[in-house]
Short mmCIF file of N, CA and C and ligand atoms in Angstrom, two decimals:
data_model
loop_
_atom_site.label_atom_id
_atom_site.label_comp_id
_atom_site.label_asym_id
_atom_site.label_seq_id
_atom_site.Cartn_x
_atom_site.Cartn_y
_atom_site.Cartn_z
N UNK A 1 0.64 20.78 10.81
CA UNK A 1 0.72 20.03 9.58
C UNK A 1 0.01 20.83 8.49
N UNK A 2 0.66 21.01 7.22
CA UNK A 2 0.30 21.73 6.16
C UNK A 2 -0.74 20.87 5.91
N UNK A 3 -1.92 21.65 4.99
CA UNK A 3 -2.85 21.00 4.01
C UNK A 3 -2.70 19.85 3.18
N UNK A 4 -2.96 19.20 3.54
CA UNK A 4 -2.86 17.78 1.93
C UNK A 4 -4.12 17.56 1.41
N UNK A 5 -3.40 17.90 -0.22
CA UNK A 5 -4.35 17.77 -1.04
C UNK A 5 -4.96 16.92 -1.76
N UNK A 6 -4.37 15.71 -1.63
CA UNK A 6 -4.02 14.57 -2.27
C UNK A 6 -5.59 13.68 -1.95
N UNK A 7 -5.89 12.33 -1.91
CA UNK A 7 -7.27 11.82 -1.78
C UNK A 7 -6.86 11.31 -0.76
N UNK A 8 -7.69 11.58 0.02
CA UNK A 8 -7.33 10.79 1.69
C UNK A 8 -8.59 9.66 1.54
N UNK A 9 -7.88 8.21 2.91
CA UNK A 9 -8.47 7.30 2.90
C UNK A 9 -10.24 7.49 2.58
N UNK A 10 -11.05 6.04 1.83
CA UNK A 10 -12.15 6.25 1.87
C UNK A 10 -12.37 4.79 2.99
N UNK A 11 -13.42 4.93 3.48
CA UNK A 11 -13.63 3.83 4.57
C UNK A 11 -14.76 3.09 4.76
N UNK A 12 -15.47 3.44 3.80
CA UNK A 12 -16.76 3.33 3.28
C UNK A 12 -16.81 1.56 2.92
N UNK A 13 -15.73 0.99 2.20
CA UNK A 13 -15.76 -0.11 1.10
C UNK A 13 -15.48 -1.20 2.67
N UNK A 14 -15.30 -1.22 4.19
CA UNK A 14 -15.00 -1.59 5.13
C UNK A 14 -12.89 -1.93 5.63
N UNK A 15 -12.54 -1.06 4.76
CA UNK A 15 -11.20 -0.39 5.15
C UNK A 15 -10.92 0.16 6.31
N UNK A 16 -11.95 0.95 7.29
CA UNK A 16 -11.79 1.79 8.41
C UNK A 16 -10.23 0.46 9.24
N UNK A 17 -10.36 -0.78 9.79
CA UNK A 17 -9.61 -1.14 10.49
C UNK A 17 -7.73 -1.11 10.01
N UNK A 18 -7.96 -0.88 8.30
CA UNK A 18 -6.72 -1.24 7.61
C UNK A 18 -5.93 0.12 7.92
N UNK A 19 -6.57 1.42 7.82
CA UNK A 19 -6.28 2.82 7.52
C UNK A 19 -5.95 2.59 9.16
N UNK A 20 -6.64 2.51 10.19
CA UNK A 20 -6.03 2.75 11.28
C UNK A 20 -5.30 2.08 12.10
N UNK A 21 -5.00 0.69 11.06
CA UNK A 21 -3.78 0.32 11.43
C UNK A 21 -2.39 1.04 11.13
N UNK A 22 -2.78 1.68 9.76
CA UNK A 22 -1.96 2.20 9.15
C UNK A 22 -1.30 3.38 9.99
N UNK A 23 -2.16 4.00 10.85
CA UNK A 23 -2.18 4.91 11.80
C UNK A 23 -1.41 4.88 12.44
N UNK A 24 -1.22 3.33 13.15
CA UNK A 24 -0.31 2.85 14.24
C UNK A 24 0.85 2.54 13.41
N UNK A 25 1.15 2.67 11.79
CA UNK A 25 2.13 2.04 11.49
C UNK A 25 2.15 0.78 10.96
N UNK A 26 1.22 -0.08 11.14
CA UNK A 26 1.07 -1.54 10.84
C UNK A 26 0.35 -1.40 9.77
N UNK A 27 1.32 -2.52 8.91
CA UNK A 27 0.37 -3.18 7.70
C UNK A 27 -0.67 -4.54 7.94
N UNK A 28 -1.68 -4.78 7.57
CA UNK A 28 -2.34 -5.57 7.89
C UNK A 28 -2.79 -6.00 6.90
N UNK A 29 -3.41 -6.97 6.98
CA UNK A 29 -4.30 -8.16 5.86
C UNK A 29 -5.36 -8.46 6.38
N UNK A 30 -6.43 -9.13 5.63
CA UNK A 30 -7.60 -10.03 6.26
C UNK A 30 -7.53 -11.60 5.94
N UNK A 31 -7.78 -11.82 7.00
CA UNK A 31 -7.51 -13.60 7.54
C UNK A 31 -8.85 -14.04 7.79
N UNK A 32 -9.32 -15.29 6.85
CA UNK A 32 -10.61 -16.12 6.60
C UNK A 32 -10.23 -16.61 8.27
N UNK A 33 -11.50 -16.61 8.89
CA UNK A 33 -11.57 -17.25 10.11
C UNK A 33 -11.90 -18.93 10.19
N UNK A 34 -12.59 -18.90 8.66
CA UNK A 34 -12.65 -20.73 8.15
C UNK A 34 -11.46 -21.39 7.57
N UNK A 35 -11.04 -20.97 6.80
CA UNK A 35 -9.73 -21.55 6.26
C UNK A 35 -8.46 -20.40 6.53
N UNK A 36 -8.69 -19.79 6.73
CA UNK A 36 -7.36 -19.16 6.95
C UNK A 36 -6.33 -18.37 5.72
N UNK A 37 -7.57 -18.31 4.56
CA UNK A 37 -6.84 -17.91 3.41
C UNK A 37 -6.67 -15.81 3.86
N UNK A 38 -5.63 -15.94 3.14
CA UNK A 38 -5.34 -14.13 3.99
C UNK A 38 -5.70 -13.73 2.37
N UNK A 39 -6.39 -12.30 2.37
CA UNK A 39 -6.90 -11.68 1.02
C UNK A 39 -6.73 -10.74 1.07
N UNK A 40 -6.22 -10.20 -0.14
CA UNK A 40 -5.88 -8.75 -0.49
C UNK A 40 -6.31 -8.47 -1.99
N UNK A 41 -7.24 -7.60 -2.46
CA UNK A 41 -7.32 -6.35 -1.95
C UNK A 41 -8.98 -6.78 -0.77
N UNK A 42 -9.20 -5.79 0.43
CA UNK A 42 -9.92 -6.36 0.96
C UNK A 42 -11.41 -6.89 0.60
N UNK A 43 -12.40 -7.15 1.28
CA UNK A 43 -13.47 -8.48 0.82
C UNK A 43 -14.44 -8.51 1.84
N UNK A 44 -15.89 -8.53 1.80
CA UNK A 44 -16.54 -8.89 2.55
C UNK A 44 -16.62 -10.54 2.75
N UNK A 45 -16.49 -11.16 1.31
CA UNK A 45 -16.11 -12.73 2.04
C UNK A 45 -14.96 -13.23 1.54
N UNK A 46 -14.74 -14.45 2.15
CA UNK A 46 -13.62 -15.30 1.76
C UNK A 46 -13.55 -15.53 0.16
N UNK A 47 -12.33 -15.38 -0.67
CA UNK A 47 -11.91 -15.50 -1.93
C UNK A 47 -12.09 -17.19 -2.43
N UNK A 48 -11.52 -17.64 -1.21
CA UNK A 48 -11.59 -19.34 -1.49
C UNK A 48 -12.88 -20.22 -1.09
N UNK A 49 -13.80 -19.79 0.39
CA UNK A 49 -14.26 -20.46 1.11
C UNK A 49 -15.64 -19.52 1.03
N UNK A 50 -15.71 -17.77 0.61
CA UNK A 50 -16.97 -17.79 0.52
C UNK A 50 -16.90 -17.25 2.07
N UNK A 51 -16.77 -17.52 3.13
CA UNK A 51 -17.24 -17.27 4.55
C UNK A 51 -16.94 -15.74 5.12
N UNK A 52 -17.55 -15.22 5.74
CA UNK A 52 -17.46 -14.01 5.80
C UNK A 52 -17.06 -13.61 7.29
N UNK A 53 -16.68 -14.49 7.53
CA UNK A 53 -15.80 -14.19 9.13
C UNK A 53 -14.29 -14.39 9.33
N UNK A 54 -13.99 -13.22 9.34
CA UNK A 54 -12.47 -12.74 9.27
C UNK A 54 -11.71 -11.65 10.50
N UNK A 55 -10.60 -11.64 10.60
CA UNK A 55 -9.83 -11.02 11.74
C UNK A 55 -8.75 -9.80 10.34
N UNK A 56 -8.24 -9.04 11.26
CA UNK A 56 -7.14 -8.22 10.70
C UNK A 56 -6.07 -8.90 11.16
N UNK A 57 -5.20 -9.46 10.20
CA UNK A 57 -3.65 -9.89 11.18
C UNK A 57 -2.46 -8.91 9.87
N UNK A 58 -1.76 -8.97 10.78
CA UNK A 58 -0.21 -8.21 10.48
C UNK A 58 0.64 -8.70 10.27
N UNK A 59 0.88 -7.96 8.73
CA UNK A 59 2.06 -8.54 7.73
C UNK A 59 3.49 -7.95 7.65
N UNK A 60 4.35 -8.23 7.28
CA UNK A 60 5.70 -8.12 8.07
C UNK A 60 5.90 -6.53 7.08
N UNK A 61 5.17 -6.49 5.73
CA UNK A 61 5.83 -4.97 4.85
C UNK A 61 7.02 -4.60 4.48
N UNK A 62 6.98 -6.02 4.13
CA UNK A 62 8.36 -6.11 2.58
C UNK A 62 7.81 -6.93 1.71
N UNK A 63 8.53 -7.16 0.58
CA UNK A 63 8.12 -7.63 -0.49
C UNK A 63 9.12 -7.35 -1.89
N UNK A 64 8.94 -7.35 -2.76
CA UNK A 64 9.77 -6.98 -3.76
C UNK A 64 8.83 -6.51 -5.20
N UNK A 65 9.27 -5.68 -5.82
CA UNK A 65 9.07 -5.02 -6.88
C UNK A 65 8.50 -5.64 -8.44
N UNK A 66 7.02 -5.83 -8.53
CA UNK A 66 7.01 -6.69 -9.74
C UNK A 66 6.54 -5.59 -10.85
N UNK A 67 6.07 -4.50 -10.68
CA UNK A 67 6.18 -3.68 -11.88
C UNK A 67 6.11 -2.23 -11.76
N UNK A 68 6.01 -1.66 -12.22
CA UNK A 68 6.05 0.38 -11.77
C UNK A 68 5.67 0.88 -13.33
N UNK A 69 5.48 2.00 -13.09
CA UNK A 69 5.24 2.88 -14.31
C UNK A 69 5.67 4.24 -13.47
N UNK A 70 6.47 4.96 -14.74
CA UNK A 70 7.16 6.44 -14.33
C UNK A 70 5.57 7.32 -14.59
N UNK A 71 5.08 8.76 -13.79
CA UNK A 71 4.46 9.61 -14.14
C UNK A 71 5.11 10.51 -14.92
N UNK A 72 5.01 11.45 -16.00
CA UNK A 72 5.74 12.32 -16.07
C UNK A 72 4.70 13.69 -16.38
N UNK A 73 3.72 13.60 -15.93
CA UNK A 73 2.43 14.27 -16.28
C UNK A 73 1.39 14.23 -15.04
N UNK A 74 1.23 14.71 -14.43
CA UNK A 74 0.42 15.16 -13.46
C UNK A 74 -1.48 15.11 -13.72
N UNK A 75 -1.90 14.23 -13.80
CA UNK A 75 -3.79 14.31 -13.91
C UNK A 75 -4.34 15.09 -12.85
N UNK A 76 -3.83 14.92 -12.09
CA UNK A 76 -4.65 15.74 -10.82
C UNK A 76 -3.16 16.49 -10.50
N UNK A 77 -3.79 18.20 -10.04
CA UNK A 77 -2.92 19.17 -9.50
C UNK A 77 -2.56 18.47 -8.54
N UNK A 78 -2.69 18.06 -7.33
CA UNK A 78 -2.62 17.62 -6.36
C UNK A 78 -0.94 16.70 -6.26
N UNK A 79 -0.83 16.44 -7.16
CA UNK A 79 0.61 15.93 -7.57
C UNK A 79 1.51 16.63 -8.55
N UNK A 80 1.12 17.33 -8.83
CA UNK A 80 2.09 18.56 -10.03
C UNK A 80 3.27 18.52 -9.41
N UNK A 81 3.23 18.74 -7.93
CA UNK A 81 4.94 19.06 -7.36
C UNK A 81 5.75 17.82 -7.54
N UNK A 82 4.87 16.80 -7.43
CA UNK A 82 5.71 15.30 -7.23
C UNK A 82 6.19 14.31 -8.66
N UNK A 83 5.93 15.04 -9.89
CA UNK A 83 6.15 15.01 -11.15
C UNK A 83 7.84 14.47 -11.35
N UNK A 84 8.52 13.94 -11.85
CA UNK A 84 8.11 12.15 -12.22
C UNK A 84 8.22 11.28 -10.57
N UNK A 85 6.63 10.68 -10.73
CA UNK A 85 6.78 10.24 -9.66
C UNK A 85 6.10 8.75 -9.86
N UNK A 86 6.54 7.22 -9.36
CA UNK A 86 6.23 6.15 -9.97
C UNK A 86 5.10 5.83 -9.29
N UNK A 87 4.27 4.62 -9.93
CA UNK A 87 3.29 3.88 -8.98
C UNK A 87 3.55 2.34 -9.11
N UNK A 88 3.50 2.23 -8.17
CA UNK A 88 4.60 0.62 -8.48
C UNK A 88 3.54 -0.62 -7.84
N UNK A 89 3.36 -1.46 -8.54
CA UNK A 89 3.30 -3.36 -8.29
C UNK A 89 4.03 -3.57 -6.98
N UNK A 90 3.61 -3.95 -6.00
CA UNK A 90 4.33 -4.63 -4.96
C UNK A 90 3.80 -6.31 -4.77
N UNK A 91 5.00 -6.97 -4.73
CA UNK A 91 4.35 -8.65 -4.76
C UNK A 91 4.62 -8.91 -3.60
N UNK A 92 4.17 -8.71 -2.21
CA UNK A 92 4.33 -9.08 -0.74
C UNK A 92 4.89 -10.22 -0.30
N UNK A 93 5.90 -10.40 0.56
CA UNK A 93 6.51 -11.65 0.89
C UNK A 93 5.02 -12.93 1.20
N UNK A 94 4.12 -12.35 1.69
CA UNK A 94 2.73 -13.34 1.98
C UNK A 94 2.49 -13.35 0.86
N UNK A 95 2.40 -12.98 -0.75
CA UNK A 95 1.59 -13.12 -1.59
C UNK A 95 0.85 -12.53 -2.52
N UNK A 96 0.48 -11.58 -1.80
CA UNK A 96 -0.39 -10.36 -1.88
C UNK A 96 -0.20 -8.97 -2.84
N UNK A 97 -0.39 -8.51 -3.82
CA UNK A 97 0.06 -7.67 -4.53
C UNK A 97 -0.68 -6.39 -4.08
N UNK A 98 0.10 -5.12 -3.51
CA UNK A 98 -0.02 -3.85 -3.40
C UNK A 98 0.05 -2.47 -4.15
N UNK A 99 -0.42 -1.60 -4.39
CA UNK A 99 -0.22 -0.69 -5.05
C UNK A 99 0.57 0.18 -4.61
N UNK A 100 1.79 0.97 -4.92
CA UNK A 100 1.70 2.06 -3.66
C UNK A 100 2.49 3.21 -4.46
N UNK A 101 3.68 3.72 -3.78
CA UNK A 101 4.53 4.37 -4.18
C UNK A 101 5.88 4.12 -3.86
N UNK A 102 7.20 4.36 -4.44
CA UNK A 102 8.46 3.49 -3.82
C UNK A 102 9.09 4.96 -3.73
N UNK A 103 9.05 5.52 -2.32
CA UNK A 103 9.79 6.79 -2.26
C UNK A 103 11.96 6.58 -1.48
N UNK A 104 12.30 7.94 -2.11
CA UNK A 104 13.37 7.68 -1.77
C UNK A 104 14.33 7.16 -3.00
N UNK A 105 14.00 7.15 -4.33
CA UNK A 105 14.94 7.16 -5.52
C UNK A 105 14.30 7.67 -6.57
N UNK A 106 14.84 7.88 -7.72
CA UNK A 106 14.62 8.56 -8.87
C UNK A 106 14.21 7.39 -10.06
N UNK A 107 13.49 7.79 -10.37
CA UNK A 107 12.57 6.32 -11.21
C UNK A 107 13.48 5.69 -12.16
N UNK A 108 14.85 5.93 -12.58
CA UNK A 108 16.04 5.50 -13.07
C UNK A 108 16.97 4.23 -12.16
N UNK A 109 15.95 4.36 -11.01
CA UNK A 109 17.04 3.54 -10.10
C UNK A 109 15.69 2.51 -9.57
N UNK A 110 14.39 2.41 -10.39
CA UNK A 110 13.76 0.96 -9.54
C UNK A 110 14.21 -0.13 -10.32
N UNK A 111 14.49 -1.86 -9.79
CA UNK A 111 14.33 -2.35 -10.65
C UNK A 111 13.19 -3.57 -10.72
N UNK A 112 12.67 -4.53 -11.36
CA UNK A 112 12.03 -5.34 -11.50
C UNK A 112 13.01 -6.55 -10.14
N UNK A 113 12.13 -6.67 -8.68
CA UNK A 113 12.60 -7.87 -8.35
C UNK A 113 13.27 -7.13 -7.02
N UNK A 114 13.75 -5.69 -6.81
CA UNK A 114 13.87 -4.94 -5.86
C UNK A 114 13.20 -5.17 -4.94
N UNK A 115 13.94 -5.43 -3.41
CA UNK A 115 13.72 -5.83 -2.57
C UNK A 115 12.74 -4.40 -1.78
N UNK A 116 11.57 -4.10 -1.57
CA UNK A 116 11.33 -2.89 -1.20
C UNK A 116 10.66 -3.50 0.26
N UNK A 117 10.99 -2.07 1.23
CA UNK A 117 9.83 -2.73 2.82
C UNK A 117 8.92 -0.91 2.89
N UNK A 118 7.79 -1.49 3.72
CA UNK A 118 6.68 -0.49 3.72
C UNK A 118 7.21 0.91 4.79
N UNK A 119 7.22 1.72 4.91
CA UNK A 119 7.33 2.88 5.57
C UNK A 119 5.57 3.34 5.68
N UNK A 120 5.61 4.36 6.32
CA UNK A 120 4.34 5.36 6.52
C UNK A 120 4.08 6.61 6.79
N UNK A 121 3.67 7.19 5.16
CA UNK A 121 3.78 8.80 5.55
C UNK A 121 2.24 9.55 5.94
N UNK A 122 2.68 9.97 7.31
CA UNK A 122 1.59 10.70 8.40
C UNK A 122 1.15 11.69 7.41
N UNK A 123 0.14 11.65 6.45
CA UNK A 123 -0.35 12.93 5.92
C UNK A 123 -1.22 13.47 6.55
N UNK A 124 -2.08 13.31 7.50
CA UNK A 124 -2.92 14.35 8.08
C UNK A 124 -3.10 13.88 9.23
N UNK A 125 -3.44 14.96 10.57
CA UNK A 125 -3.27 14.15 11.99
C UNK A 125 -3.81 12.67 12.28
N UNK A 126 -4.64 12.40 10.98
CA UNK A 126 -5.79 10.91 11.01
C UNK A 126 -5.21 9.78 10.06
N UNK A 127 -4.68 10.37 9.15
CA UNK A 127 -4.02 9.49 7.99
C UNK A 127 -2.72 9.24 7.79
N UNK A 128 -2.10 8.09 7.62
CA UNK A 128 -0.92 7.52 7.51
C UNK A 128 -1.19 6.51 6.25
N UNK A 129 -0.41 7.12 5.21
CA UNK A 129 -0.13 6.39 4.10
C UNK A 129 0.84 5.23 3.88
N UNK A 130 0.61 3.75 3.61
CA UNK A 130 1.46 3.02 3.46
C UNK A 130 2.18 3.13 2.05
N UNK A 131 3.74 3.48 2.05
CA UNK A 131 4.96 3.43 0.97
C UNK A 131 5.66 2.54 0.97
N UNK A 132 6.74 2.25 0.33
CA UNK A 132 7.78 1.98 0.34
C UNK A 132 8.84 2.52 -0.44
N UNK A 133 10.42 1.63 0.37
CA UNK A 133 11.37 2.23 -0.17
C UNK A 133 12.29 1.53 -0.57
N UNK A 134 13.28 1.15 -1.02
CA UNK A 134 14.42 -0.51 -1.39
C UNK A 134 15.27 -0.29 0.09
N UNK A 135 15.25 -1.87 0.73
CA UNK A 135 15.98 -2.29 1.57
C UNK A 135 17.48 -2.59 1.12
N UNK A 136 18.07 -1.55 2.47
CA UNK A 136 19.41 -1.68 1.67
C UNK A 136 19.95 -2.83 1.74
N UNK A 137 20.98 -3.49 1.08
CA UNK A 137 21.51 -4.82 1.01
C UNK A 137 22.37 -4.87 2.61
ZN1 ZN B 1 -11.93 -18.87 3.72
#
């Protein structure tokens, strides 16, 4: 596997279980062990309840398209090659709004409401990035 230059996971913020789900492929969430409210982006406590005892459970990684912006300018070298490349709003069938990337079309072809599901690109023997791409009809 070539070099990637790009920012690999930080695991520090208590992400380590999300990234290596990601590993296996699975998208995951955190699930309040008191009420059961699922939270994203992750949390040392509950959003609703405050409680700080929670599980990882697994979300299905589809969703649809609530906003994007085209790059056409590169801030970091690290993406110069991938120039126009979008960063898109994902509104998760659970709820949950994601950041990611929608690979696999030309930023002329996303639209608002696009049905997209998660893929995962293996960037380094440890890291697997969660994407997506539009589910075909
Ligand atoms: Zn809760």
């Amino acid at each position: 596997m070539s070099a990637y230059e790009k920012l690999l996971p930080d695991t520090l913020d208590g992400s380590k279980p999300f990234w290596d789900a990601c590993r296996r492929h699975e998208l995951t969430i955190q699930e309040c062990l008191e009420c059961g409210h699922r939270r994203w982006p992750i949390g040392p406590a509950c959003t609703h309840c405050l409680s700080t005892d929670f599980s990882w459970v697994g979300v299905a990684g589809t969703g649809e398209v609530w906003s994007w912006i085209t790059y056409h300018q590169a801030f970091n070298s690290a993406w110069a090659a991938d120039v126009p490349y979008n960063v898109a709003l994902i509104r998760m069938d659970e709820g949950h709004t994601m950041i990611s990337n929608i690979v696999g079309v030309t930023p002329d072809e996303i639209r608002i409401g696009q049905r997209v599901e998660v893929l995962f690109e293996d960037v380094t023997d440890e890291a697997s990035v969660p994407k997506f791409r539009p589910v075909k009809p």
